[in-house]
Every structure is written in C-alpha cells, then in structure tokens.
C-alpha cells in the first residue's frame, strides 16, 4: 500500500510542476501581451482539467516508481522540455490561443452588437477583440445576451 501512495504523491508532484510551467508560458506569452487582467492563480485554477491531471498523475507516478531509471529520466525529461517550451513566445502564444481563444464570435448587449474573437473568458468579464473597433474591449458577462 505504501508503494501506491508514493506513486500517487510523486505523480502529483511532477504533474503539478509540469502544469505550473505550462500555465506560466501561457500567462507570459498570451495573457500579458493582450493586457488581460487575470492573476496567475485564477488562470491556473480555472483551467485545470481534473481528469487529465488525474490520468497524468497516475501515468507519471507509475513511470517514477515502477519503470527503469533510464526510461523514467528520458520520459520525464521530455515532458519537462515540452512544458518549458511554452516559455518560448511563439509556442506559449499558440497554446494560449488554442486553449483560451474563440474565433469569429458575435456578442450582443442591450445597445451594441460586437463581432470578433473572445481572447479570454474570465469569471466576471470577457476580454474581446472587436473586428470593427480593431481593439480589445472588456465586456461584463451579466450584460451579454444569449450564449457565447
């Protein structure tokens, strides 16, 4: 039983570190250049997928505890290189767009209709790039009609 607990804890530890660098790259290379006001903690917490985190925890924990050291070092090292690669601006920006951006969306409020891209869908506001205004705007979620 102790070996299984060690596997889960070590898997959680390594998965957490990989997740940290993944979201750090998104924050530095997608969120900050678009001047989106969101704290790292909120970005990290709101975009976690418990199923992917659990699966990665089990797989990485198994690698660390039960596979030969050489294979473990190569596989974990490769995962770290992939996670740290988000610190490279084009990679972090591309991943941020893939995870957070919704393209070609129409949003409507009581007075206006906006057509553009959702850059970030936050807890209370939506950061939106309007094609006609050619700039980023912040819209209150409570004032938007319909679904987005």
PDB file of N, CA and C in Angstrom, residues 5-84:
ATOM      1  N   UNK A   5       0.785   4.757  -2.563  1.00  0.00           N
ATOM      2  CA  UNK A   5       0.687   6.138  -2.066  1.00  0.00           C
ATOM      3  C   UNK A   5       1.875   6.947  -2.561  1.00  0.00           C
ATOM      4  N   UNK A   6       3.063   6.370  -2.527  1.00  0.00           N
ATOM      5  CA  UNK A   6       4.253   7.050  -3.042  1.00  0.00           C
ATOM      6  C   UNK A   6       4.109   7.335  -4.537  1.00  0.00           C
ATOM      7  N   UNK A   7       3.547   6.373  -5.275  1.00  0.00           N
ATOM      8  CA  UNK A   7       3.349   6.558  -6.705  1.00  0.00           C
ATOM      9  C   UNK A   7       2.414   7.746  -6.966  1.00  0.00           C
ATOM     10  N   UNK A   8       1.311   7.812  -6.234  1.00  0.00           N
ATOM     11  CA  UNK A   8       0.340   8.896  -6.434  1.00  0.00           C
ATOM     12  C   UNK A   8       0.939  10.240  -6.035  1.00  0.00           C
ATOM     13  N   UNK A   9       1.631  10.286  -4.906  1.00  0.00           N
ATOM     14  CA  UNK A   9       2.217  11.554  -4.457  1.00  0.00           C
ATOM     15  C   UNK A   9       3.325  12.043  -5.390  1.00  0.00           C
ATOM     16  N   UNK A  10       4.171  11.129  -5.837  1.00  0.00           N
ATOM     17  CA  UNK A  10       5.231  11.559  -6.762  1.00  0.00           C
ATOM     18  C   UNK A  10       4.643  11.948  -8.111  1.00  0.00           C
ATOM     19  N   UNK A  11       3.619  11.258  -8.549  1.00  0.00           N
ATOM     20  CA  UNK A  11       2.952  11.636  -9.797  1.00  0.00           C
ATOM     21  C   UNK A  11       2.306  13.007  -9.702  1.00  0.00           C
ATOM     22  N   UNK A  12       1.657  13.285  -8.559  1.00  0.00           N
ATOM     23  CA  UNK A  12       1.051  14.604  -8.357  1.00  0.00           C
ATOM     24  C   UNK A  12       2.115  15.695  -8.339  1.00  0.00           C
ATOM     25  N   UNK A  13       3.232  15.430  -7.690  1.00  0.00           N
ATOM     26  CA  UNK A  13       4.318  16.409  -7.607  1.00  0.00           C
ATOM     27  C   UNK A  13       4.851  16.770  -8.992  1.00  0.00           C
ATOM     28  N   UNK A  14       5.195  15.774  -9.784  1.00  0.00           N
ATOM     29  CA  UNK A  14       5.743  16.041 -11.114  1.00  0.00           C
ATOM     30  C   UNK A  14       4.696  16.647 -12.054  1.00  0.00           C
ATOM     31  N   UNK A  15       3.454  16.186 -11.953  1.00  0.00           N
ATOM     32  CA  UNK A  15       2.390  16.740 -12.788  1.00  0.00           C
ATOM     33  C   UNK A  15       2.133  18.193 -12.433  1.00  0.00           C
ATOM     34  N   UNK A  16       2.175  18.526 -11.152  1.00  0.00           N
ATOM     35  CA  UNK A  16       1.991  19.908 -10.710  1.00  0.00           C
ATOM     36  C   UNK A  16       3.089  20.806 -11.278  1.00  0.00           C
ATOM     37  N   UNK A  17       4.321  20.346 -11.260  1.00  0.00           N
ATOM     38  CA  UNK A  17       5.426  21.142 -11.804  1.00  0.00           C
ATOM     39  C   UNK A  17       5.252  21.342 -13.304  1.00  0.00           C
ATOM     40  N   UNK A  18       4.875  20.287 -14.020  1.00  0.00           N
ATOM     41  CA  UNK A  18       4.637  20.409 -15.463  1.00  0.00           C
ATOM     42  C   UNK A  18       3.505  21.402 -15.742  1.00  0.00           C
ATOM     43  N   UNK A  19       2.426  21.307 -14.967  1.00  0.00           N
ATOM     44  CA  UNK A  19       1.292  22.223 -15.097  1.00  0.00           C
ATOM     45  C   UNK A  19       1.700  23.658 -14.827  1.00  0.00           C
ATOM     46  N   UNK A  20       2.523  23.858 -13.811  1.00  0.00           N
ATOM     47  CA  UNK A  20       2.984  25.206 -13.463  1.00  0.00           C
ATOM     48  C   UNK A  20       3.675  25.864 -14.651  1.00  0.00           C
ATOM     49  N   UNK A  21       4.614  25.159 -15.264  1.00  0.00           N
ATOM     50  CA  UNK A  21       5.349  25.747 -16.388  1.00  0.00           C
ATOM     51  C   UNK A  21       4.465  25.920 -17.618  1.00  0.00           C
ATOM     52  N   UNK A  22       3.524  25.033 -17.806  1.00  0.00           N
ATOM     53  CA  UNK A  22       2.594  25.159 -18.924  1.00  0.00           C
ATOM     54  C   UNK A  22       1.799  26.460 -18.809  1.00  0.00           C
ATOM     55  N   UNK A  23       1.208  26.696 -17.647  1.00  0.00           N
ATOM     56  CA  UNK A  23       0.404  27.901 -17.458  1.00  0.00           C
ATOM     57  C   UNK A  23       1.250  29.158 -17.321  1.00  0.00           C
ATOM     58  N   UNK A  24       2.474  29.031 -16.840  1.00  0.00           N
ATOM     59  CA  UNK A  24       3.370  30.176 -16.787  1.00  0.00           C
ATOM     60  C   UNK A  24       3.683  30.672 -18.194  1.00  0.00           C
ATOM     61  N   UNK A  25       3.930  29.757 -19.119  1.00  0.00           N
ATOM     62  CA  UNK A  25       4.176  30.138 -20.508  1.00  0.00           C
ATOM     63  C   UNK A  25       2.962  30.787 -21.148  1.00  0.00           C
ATOM     64  N   UNK A  26       1.774  30.274 -20.851  1.00  0.00           N
ATOM     65  CA  UNK A  26       0.548  30.879 -21.383  1.00  0.00           C
ATOM     66  C   UNK A  26       0.368  32.277 -20.810  1.00  0.00           C
ATOM     67  N   UNK A  27       0.619  32.435 -19.507  1.00  0.00           N
ATOM     68  CA  UNK A  27       0.461  33.748 -18.872  1.00  0.00           C
ATOM     69  C   UNK A  27       1.437  34.762 -19.464  1.00  0.00           C
ATOM     70  N   UNK A  28       2.694  34.374 -19.613  1.00  0.00           N
ATOM     71  CA  UNK A  28       3.712  35.300 -20.108  1.00  0.00           C
ATOM     72  C   UNK A  28       3.545  35.622 -21.590  1.00  0.00           C
ATOM     73  N   UNK A  29       3.125  34.671 -22.388  1.00  0.00           N
ATOM     74  CA  UNK A  29       3.165  34.850 -23.836  1.00  0.00           C
ATOM     75  C   UNK A  29       1.814  35.001 -24.505  1.00  0.00           C
ATOM     76  N   UNK A  30       0.726  34.850 -23.760  1.00  0.00           N
ATOM     77  CA  UNK A  30      -0.600  35.075 -24.336  1.00  0.00           C
ATOM     78  C   UNK A  30      -1.389  36.093 -23.511  1.00  0.00           C
ATOM     79  N   UNK A  31      -1.493  35.871 -22.214  1.00  0.00           N
ATOM     80  CA  UNK A  31      -2.291  36.745 -21.353  1.00  0.00           C
ATOM     81  C   UNK A  31      -1.662  38.127 -21.247  1.00  0.00           C
ATOM     82  N   UNK A  32      -0.400  38.215 -20.892  1.00  0.00           N
ATOM     83  CA  UNK A  32       0.264  39.512 -20.702  1.00  0.00           C
ATOM     84  C   UNK A  32       0.356  40.349 -21.979  1.00  0.00           C
ATOM     85  N   UNK A  33       0.700  39.794 -23.144  1.00  0.00           N
ATOM     86  CA  UNK A  33       0.738  40.624 -24.350  1.00  0.00           C
ATOM     87  C   UNK A  33      -0.624  41.204 -24.753  1.00  0.00           C
ATOM     88  N   UNK A  34      -1.709  40.529 -24.387  1.00  0.00           N
ATOM     89  CA  UNK A  34      -3.049  41.042 -24.692  1.00  0.00           C
ATOM     90  C   UNK A  34      -3.580  41.952 -23.583  1.00  0.00           C
ATOM     91  N   UNK A  35      -2.761  42.204 -22.560  1.00  0.00           N
ATOM     92  CA  UNK A  35      -3.145  43.056 -21.424  1.00  0.00           C
ATOM     93  C   UNK A  35      -4.433  42.592 -20.763  1.00  0.00           C
ATOM     94  N   UNK A  36      -4.578  41.301 -20.626  1.00  0.00           N
ATOM     95  CA  UNK A  36      -5.736  40.721 -19.953  1.00  0.00           C
ATOM     96  C   UNK A  36      -5.437  40.728 -18.460  1.00  0.00           C
ATOM     97  N   UNK A  37      -6.358  41.287 -17.685  1.00  0.00           N
ATOM     98  CA  UNK A  37      -6.142  41.369 -16.247  1.00  0.00           C
ATOM     99  C   UNK A  37      -6.679  40.116 -15.566  1.00  0.00           C
ATOM    100  N   UNK A  38      -5.791  39.183 -15.341  1.00  0.00           N
ATOM    101  CA  UNK A  38      -6.133  37.957 -14.615  1.00  0.00           C
ATOM    102  C   UNK A  38      -4.883  37.529 -13.850  1.00  0.00           C
ATOM    103  N   UNK A  39      -5.082  37.159 -12.602  1.00  0.00           N
ATOM    104  CA  UNK A  39      -3.977  36.667 -11.800  1.00  0.00           C
ATOM    105  C   UNK A  39      -3.621  35.249 -12.225  1.00  0.00           C
ATOM    106  N   UNK A  40      -2.352  34.894 -12.035  1.00  0.00           N
ATOM    107  CA  UNK A  40      -1.877  33.567 -12.405  1.00  0.00           C
ATOM    108  C   UNK A  40      -2.669  32.487 -11.670  1.00  0.00           C
ATOM    109  N   UNK A  41      -2.952  32.707 -10.383  1.00  0.00           N
ATOM    110  CA  UNK A  41      -3.660  31.703  -9.595  1.00  0.00           C
ATOM    111  C   UNK A  41      -5.042  31.407 -10.169  1.00  0.00           C
ATOM    112  N   UNK A  42      -5.743  32.449 -10.601  1.00  0.00           N
ATOM    113  CA  UNK A  42      -7.071  32.261 -11.175  1.00  0.00           C
ATOM    114  C   UNK A  42      -6.970  31.535 -12.512  1.00  0.00           C
ATOM    115  N   UNK A  43      -6.017  31.931 -13.333  1.00  0.00           N
ATOM    116  CA  UNK A  43      -5.795  31.254 -14.619  1.00  0.00           C
ATOM    117  C   UNK A  43      -5.504  29.776 -14.384  1.00  0.00           C
ATOM    118  N   UNK A  44      -4.622  29.492 -13.443  1.00  0.00           N
ATOM    119  CA  UNK A  44      -4.225  28.124 -13.136  1.00  0.00           C
ATOM    120  C   UNK A  44      -5.405  27.315 -12.612  1.00  0.00           C
ATOM    121  N   UNK A  45      -6.159  27.877 -11.675  1.00  0.00           N
ATOM    122  CA  UNK A  45      -7.256  27.136 -11.050  1.00  0.00           C
ATOM    123  C   UNK A  45      -8.445  26.943 -11.985  1.00  0.00           C
ATOM    124  N   UNK A  46      -8.783  27.957 -12.764  1.00  0.00           N
ATOM    125  CA  UNK A  46      -9.966  27.885 -13.614  1.00  0.00           C
ATOM    126  C   UNK A  46      -9.804  26.973 -14.816  1.00  0.00           C
ATOM    127  N   UNK A  47      -8.593  26.682 -15.212  1.00  0.00           N
ATOM    128  CA  UNK A  47      -8.394  25.911 -16.437  1.00  0.00           C
ATOM    129  C   UNK A  47      -7.771  24.545 -16.199  1.00  0.00           C
ATOM    130  N   UNK A  48      -7.898  24.047 -14.975  1.00  0.00           N
ATOM    131  CA  UNK A  48      -7.445  22.696 -14.687  1.00  0.00           C
ATOM    132  C   UNK A  48      -8.521  21.708 -15.118  1.00  0.00           C
ATOM    133  N   UNK A  49      -8.085  20.613 -15.666  1.00  0.00           N
ATOM    134  CA  UNK A  49      -8.991  19.526 -16.012  1.00  0.00           C
ATOM    135  C   UNK A  49      -8.653  18.362 -15.092  1.00  0.00           C
ATOM    136  N   UNK A  50      -9.546  18.049 -14.174  1.00  0.00           N
ATOM    137  CA  UNK A  50      -9.278  17.037 -13.150  1.00  0.00           C
ATOM    138  C   UNK A  50      -9.019  15.664 -13.756  1.00  0.00           C
ATOM    139  N   UNK A  51      -9.658  15.362 -14.875  1.00  0.00           N
ATOM    140  CA  UNK A  51      -9.475  14.052 -15.499  1.00  0.00           C
ATOM    141  C   UNK A  51      -8.074  13.928 -16.109  1.00  0.00           C
ATOM    142  N   UNK A  52      -7.631  14.963 -16.800  1.00  0.00           N
ATOM    143  CA  UNK A  52      -6.285  14.939 -17.385  1.00  0.00           C
ATOM    144  C   UNK A  52      -5.232  14.946 -16.285  1.00  0.00           C
ATOM    145  N   UNK A  53      -5.446  15.764 -15.236  1.00  0.00           N
ATOM    146  CA  UNK A  53      -4.496  15.824 -14.124  1.00  0.00           C
ATOM    147  C   UNK A  53      -4.392  14.466 -13.427  1.00  0.00           C
ATOM    148  N   UNK A  54      -5.515  13.807 -13.197  1.00  0.00           N
ATOM    149  CA  UNK A  54      -5.512  12.500 -12.534  1.00  0.00           C
ATOM    150  C   UNK A  54      -4.826  11.452 -13.392  1.00  0.00           C
ATOM    151  N   UNK A  55      -5.138  11.440 -14.683  1.00  0.00           N
ATOM    152  CA  UNK A  55      -4.504  10.482 -15.588  1.00  0.00           C
ATOM    153  C   UNK A  55      -2.993  10.712 -15.662  1.00  0.00           C
ATOM    154  N   UNK A  56      -2.587  11.977 -15.790  1.00  0.00           N
ATOM    155  CA  UNK A  56      -1.151  12.295 -15.832  1.00  0.00           C
ATOM    156  C   UNK A  56      -0.479  11.929 -14.516  1.00  0.00           C
ATOM    157  N   UNK A  57      -1.156  12.141 -13.396  1.00  0.00           N
ATOM    158  CA  UNK A  57      -0.605  11.781 -12.091  1.00  0.00           C
ATOM    159  C   UNK A  57      -0.340  10.281 -12.008  1.00  0.00           C
ATOM    160  N   UNK A  58      -1.285   9.493 -12.441  1.00  0.00           N
ATOM    161  CA  UNK A  58      -1.135   8.035 -12.371  1.00  0.00           C
ATOM    162  C   UNK A  58      -0.031   7.559 -13.314  1.00  0.00           C
ATOM    163  N   UNK A  59      -0.012   8.068 -14.541  1.00  0.00           N
ATOM    164  CA  UNK A  59       0.998   7.634 -15.525  1.00  0.00           C
ATOM    165  C   UNK A  59       2.397   8.047 -15.084  1.00  0.00           C
ATOM    166  N   UNK A  60       2.558   9.301 -14.700  1.00  0.00           N
ATOM    167  CA  UNK A  60       3.889   9.781 -14.292  1.00  0.00           C
ATOM    168  C   UNK A  60       4.327   9.095 -13.005  1.00  0.00           C
ATOM    169  N   UNK A  61       3.402   8.922 -12.076  1.00  0.00           N
ATOM    170  CA  UNK A  61       3.741   8.204 -10.847  1.00  0.00           C
ATOM    171  C   UNK A  61       4.179   6.779 -11.116  1.00  0.00           C
ATOM    172  N   UNK A  62       3.512   6.116 -12.054  1.00  0.00           N
ATOM    173  CA  UNK A  62       3.902   4.758 -12.433  1.00  0.00           C
ATOM    174  C   UNK A  62       5.298   4.760 -13.045  1.00  0.00           C
ATOM    175  N   UNK A  63       5.568   5.717 -13.931  1.00  0.00           N
ATOM    176  CA  UNK A  63       6.895   5.822 -14.540  1.00  0.00           C
ATOM    177  C   UNK A  63       7.968   5.972 -13.470  1.00  0.00           C
ATOM    178  N   UNK A  64       7.724   6.864 -12.511  1.00  0.00           N
ATOM    179  CA  UNK A  64       8.722   7.164 -11.491  1.00  0.00           C
ATOM    180  C   UNK A  64       8.956   5.964 -10.571  1.00  0.00           C
ATOM    181  N   UNK A  65       7.915   5.278 -10.197  1.00  0.00           N
ATOM    182  CA  UNK A  65       8.047   4.228  -9.189  1.00  0.00           C
ATOM    183  C   UNK A  65       8.372   2.841  -9.758  1.00  0.00           C
ATOM    184  N   UNK A  66       7.886   2.519 -10.942  1.00  0.00           N
ATOM    185  CA  UNK A  66       7.946   1.131 -11.387  1.00  0.00           C
ATOM    186  C   UNK A  66       8.779   0.874 -12.644  1.00  0.00           C
ATOM    187  N   UNK A  67       9.161   1.883 -13.370  1.00  0.00           N
ATOM    188  CA  UNK A  67       9.939   1.657 -14.590  1.00  0.00           C
ATOM    189  C   UNK A  67      11.422   1.909 -14.334  1.00  0.00           C
ATOM    190  N   UNK A  68      12.278   1.366 -15.191  1.00  0.00           N
ATOM    191  CA  UNK A  68      13.719   1.586 -15.005  1.00  0.00           C
ATOM    192  C   UNK A  68      14.076   3.080 -15.047  1.00  0.00           C
ATOM    193  N   UNK A  69      15.130   3.424 -14.303  1.00  0.00           N
ATOM    194  CA  UNK A  69      15.524   4.829 -14.166  1.00  0.00           C
ATOM    195  C   UNK A  69      15.838   5.503 -15.496  1.00  0.00           C
ATOM    196  N   UNK A  70      16.483   4.791 -16.405  1.00  0.00           N
ATOM    197  CA  UNK A  70      16.856   5.398 -17.684  1.00  0.00           C
ATOM    198  C   UNK A  70      15.613   5.796 -18.472  1.00  0.00           C
ATOM    199  N   UNK A  71      14.642   4.898 -18.549  1.00  0.00           N
ATOM    200  CA  UNK A  71      13.396   5.202 -19.267  1.00  0.00           C
ATOM    201  C   UNK A  71      12.639   6.334 -18.580  1.00  0.00           C
ATOM    202  N   UNK A  72      12.618   6.312 -17.256  1.00  0.00           N
ATOM    203  CA  UNK A  72      11.932   7.348 -16.487  1.00  0.00           C
ATOM    204  C   UNK A  72      12.568   8.716 -16.740  1.00  0.00           C
ATOM    205  N   UNK A  73      13.878   8.796 -16.693  1.00  0.00           N
ATOM    206  CA  UNK A  73      14.567  10.070 -16.922  1.00  0.00           C
ATOM    207  C   UNK A  73      14.296  10.609 -18.323  1.00  0.00           C
ATOM    208  N   UNK A  74      14.315   9.740 -19.301  1.00  0.00           N
ATOM    209  CA  UNK A  74      14.054  10.180 -20.678  1.00  0.00           C
ATOM    210  C   UNK A  74      12.614  10.662 -20.829  1.00  0.00           C
ATOM    211  N   UNK A  75      11.651   9.915 -20.307  1.00  0.00           N
ATOM    212  CA  UNK A  75      10.245  10.302 -20.485  1.00  0.00           C
ATOM    213  C   UNK A  75       9.892  11.548 -19.683  1.00  0.00           C
ATOM    214  N   UNK A  76      10.307  11.628 -18.426  1.00  0.00           N
ATOM    215  CA  UNK A  76      10.015  12.807 -17.612  1.00  0.00           C
ATOM    216  C   UNK A  76      10.783  14.011 -18.152  1.00  0.00           C
ATOM    217  N   UNK A  77      12.001  13.812 -18.590  1.00  0.00           N
ATOM    218  CA  UNK A  77      12.780  14.907 -19.191  1.00  0.00           C
ATOM    219  C   UNK A  77      12.119  15.458 -20.441  1.00  0.00           C
ATOM    220  N   UNK A  78      11.588  14.563 -21.259  1.00  0.00           N
ATOM    221  CA  UNK A  78      10.878  15.001 -22.468  1.00  0.00           C
ATOM    222  C   UNK A  78       9.630  15.796 -22.105  1.00  0.00           C
ATOM    223  N   UNK A  79       8.886  15.345 -21.113  1.00  0.00           N
ATOM    224  CA  UNK A  79       7.702  16.082 -20.673  1.00  0.00           C
ATOM    225  C   UNK A  79       8.070  17.461 -20.129  1.00  0.00           C
ATOM    226  N   UNK A  80       9.163  17.542 -19.375  1.00  0.00           N
ATOM    227  CA  UNK A  80       9.609  18.838 -18.867  1.00  0.00           C
ATOM    228  C   UNK A  80      10.020  19.770 -20.000  1.00  0.00           C
ATOM    229  N   UNK A  81      10.703  19.245 -20.994  1.00  0.00           N
ATOM    230  CA  UNK A  81      11.078  20.081 -22.143  1.00  0.00           C
ATOM    231  C   UNK A  81       9.840  20.595 -22.874  1.00  0.00           C
ATOM    232  N   UNK A  82       8.836  19.750 -23.023  1.00  0.00           N
ATOM    233  CA  UNK A  82       7.596  20.184 -23.662  1.00  0.00           C
ATOM    234  C   UNK A  82       6.896  21.259 -22.844  1.00  0.00           C
ATOM    235  N   UNK A  83       6.843  21.086 -21.529  1.00  0.00           N
ATOM    236  CA  UNK A  83       6.177  22.069 -20.675  1.00  0.00           C
ATOM    237  C   UNK A  83       6.944  23.383 -20.651  1.00  0.00           C
ATOM    238  N   UNK A  84       8.256  23.311 -20.573  1.00  0.00           N
ATOM    239  CA  UNK A  84       9.074  24.527 -20.527  1.00  0.00           C
ATOM    240  C   UNK A  84       9.100  25.217 -21.887  1.00  0.00           C
TER     241      UNK A  84
END
